[in-house]
Structures are given as C-alpha cells and as structure tokens.
XYZ file of C-alpha atoms in Angstrom:
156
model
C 8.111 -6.891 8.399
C 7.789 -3.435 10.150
C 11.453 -2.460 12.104
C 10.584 -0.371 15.205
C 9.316 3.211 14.709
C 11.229 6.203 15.053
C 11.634 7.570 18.643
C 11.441 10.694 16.847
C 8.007 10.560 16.273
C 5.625 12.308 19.133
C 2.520 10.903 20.401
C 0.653 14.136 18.782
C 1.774 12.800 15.351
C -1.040 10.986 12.920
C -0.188 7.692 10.854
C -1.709 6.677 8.430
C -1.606 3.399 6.578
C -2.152 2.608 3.306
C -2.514 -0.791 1.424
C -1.181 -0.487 -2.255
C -0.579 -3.305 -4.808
C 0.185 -3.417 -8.483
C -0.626 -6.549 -11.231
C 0.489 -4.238 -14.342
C 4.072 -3.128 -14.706
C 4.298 -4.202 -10.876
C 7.877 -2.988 -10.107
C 7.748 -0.164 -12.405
C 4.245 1.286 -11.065
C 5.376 0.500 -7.234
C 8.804 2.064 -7.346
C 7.024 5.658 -8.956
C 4.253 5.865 -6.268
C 7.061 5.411 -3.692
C 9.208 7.768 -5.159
C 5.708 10.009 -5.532
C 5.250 9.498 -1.649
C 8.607 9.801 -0.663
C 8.931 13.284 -2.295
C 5.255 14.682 -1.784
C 4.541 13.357 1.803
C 6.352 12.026 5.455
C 6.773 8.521 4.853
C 7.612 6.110 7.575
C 8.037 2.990 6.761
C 7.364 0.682 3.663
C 6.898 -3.069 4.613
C 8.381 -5.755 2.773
C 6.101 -6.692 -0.844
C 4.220 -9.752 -0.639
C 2.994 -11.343 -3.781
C -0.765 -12.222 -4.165
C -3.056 -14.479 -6.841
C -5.577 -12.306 -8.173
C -8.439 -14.117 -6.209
C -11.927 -12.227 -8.398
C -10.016 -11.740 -11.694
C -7.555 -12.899 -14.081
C -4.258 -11.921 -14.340
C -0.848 -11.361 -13.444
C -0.265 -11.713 -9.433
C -0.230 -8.324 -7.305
C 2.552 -7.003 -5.812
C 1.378 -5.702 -2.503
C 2.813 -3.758 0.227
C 1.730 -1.652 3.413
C 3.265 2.051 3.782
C 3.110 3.886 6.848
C 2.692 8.190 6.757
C 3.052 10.744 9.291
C 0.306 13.421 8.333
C 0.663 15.652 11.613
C -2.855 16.342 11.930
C -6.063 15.443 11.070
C -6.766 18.028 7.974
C -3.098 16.943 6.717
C -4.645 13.075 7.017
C -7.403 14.234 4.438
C -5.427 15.837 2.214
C -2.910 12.836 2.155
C -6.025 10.533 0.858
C -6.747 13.359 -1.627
C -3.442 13.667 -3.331
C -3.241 10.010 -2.960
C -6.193 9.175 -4.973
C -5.432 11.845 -7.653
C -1.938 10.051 -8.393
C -3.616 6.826 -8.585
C -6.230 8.317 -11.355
C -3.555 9.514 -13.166
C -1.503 6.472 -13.097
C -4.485 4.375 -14.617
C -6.049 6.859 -16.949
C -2.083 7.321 -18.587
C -1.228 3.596 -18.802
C -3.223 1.159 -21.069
C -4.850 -2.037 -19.242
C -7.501 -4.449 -19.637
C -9.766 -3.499 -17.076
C -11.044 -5.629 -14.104
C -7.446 -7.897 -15.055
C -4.461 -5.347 -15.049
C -4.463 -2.583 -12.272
C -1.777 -0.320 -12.972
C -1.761 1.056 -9.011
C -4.197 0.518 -6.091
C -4.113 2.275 -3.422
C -7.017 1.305 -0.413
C -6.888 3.553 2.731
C -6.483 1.700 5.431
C -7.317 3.710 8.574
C -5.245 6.289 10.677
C -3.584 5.903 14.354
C -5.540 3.022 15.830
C -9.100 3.565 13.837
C -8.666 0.935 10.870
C -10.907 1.234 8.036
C -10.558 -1.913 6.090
C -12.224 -2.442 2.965
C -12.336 -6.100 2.572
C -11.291 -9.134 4.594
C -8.113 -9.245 3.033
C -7.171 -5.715 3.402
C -7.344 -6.593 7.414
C -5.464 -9.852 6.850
C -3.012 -8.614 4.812
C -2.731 -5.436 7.449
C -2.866 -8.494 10.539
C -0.185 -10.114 9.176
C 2.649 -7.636 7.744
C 1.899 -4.568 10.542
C 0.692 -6.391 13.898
C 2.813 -9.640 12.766
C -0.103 -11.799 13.580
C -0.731 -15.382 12.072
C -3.422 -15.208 9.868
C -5.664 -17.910 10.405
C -6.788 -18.702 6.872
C -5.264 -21.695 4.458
C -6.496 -19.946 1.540
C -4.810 -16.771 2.028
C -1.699 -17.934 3.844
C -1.014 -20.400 0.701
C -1.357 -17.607 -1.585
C 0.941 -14.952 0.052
C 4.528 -15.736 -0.659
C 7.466 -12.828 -0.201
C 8.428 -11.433 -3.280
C 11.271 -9.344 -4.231
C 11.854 -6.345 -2.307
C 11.628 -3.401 -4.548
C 14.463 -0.666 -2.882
C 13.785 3.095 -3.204
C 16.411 4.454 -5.600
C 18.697 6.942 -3.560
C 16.621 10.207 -3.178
C-alpha cells in the first residue's frame, strides 16, 4: 500500500499515476522501467506489485503495480506520457514475444491530480484498491489478486 506523501510536496505540484504490469520477463522488465523512471522523471511512490491471471489471454500472470509522478505542471504531465510511451515501444519492439500472450511492459495512464482516466474496469479497481485502499467489491477480481514479491529498486 501507499505510505503517506511527502510534506514536501506543494499543492501547485501535478501527480500523475500510472498503472504498469509485465507477463514477460516480469521482474526483469519492471525493475528497468523503474530504474528508467527513477532516473528520467520525479517519482513518488511505487506501490507494492500485485500479481494478476491474464483474464482475455493466455499466459504467464502479470506483475502489476501503481507508480505515482510529480510532473510540476501541466505541459511537464504531457511530456511524461510521451517519454513514457516511447520507452514502452522500445521495450516491446527489442524483446521477442508472442503477441496478445507475453507483454514485455504496459504502461496505461491513469489520470493526473484528482481527474482519473481509467481505461478499463480493472484499471479503476486495481487503482480503488492499492491507492484509495478501498475494498473492491468483486469475487472475481479479489480472488485473482494475490501480493507478489516486492521487486526493490537497486540503490541509485
């Protein structure tokens, strides 16, 4: 779960979430984007990983995990997404996969400061339940979410 946020942080500030998961080289491909984000951008937090059945496709079971980024301002919030989306290309166009079964790195945009863009239901559940600490509501996805092991950031 989410500790408390720095008091650091000024009400001015933007955060921005960001839902990413892994079912290919899960530790591996997790560990690089957080180095990547660490390095490139103002990260936050990182929440603990859950570990998800692929519910659409076959596969190995995602690795999935909620990271928090303070962009400063809107046009830093865009850029963010930009860069963001670039690494992810990269990542999958440079590692082999079956497709629709092995994703490499996904990264889904989840919304900034208290607009939430969700792309699916489980991107809100999964946000619900690991940011706002609230019960999900849903057998299915409750009995499929189990905590997996936490995946530390080498020392930087």
């Amino acid at each position: 779960m989410f500790g408390k946020q720095s008091a650091l942080l000024q009400q001015s500030n933007i955060l921005s979430y960001y839902m990413v998961g892994s079912n290919y080289k899960r530790e591996e491909n997790l560990r690089k984007l957080l180095i990547y984000v660490d390095r490139r951008f103002n990260l936050i937090e990182v929440s603990d990983i859950y570990e998800f059945e692929c519910y659409l496709k076959k596969g190995e079971p995602y690795y999935n995990l909620i990271i928090v980024i303070n962009n400063r301002s809107e046009r830093n919030s865009d850029q963010t997404y930009y860069l963001l989306n670039n690494y992810q290309n990269k990542i999958r166009n440079t590692q082999k996969y079956v497709p629709k079964i092995c994703i490499p790195i996904d990264i889904d945009y989840l919304g900034t400061g208290r607009k939430k863009q969700f792309t699916n239901e489980f991107s809100k559940k999964f946000f619900d339940l690991i940011v706002n600490g609230v019960e999900v509501d849903d057998f299915d996805f409750t009995a499929k979410c189990t905590l997996a092991q936490i995946i530390e950031l080498p020392q930087l």
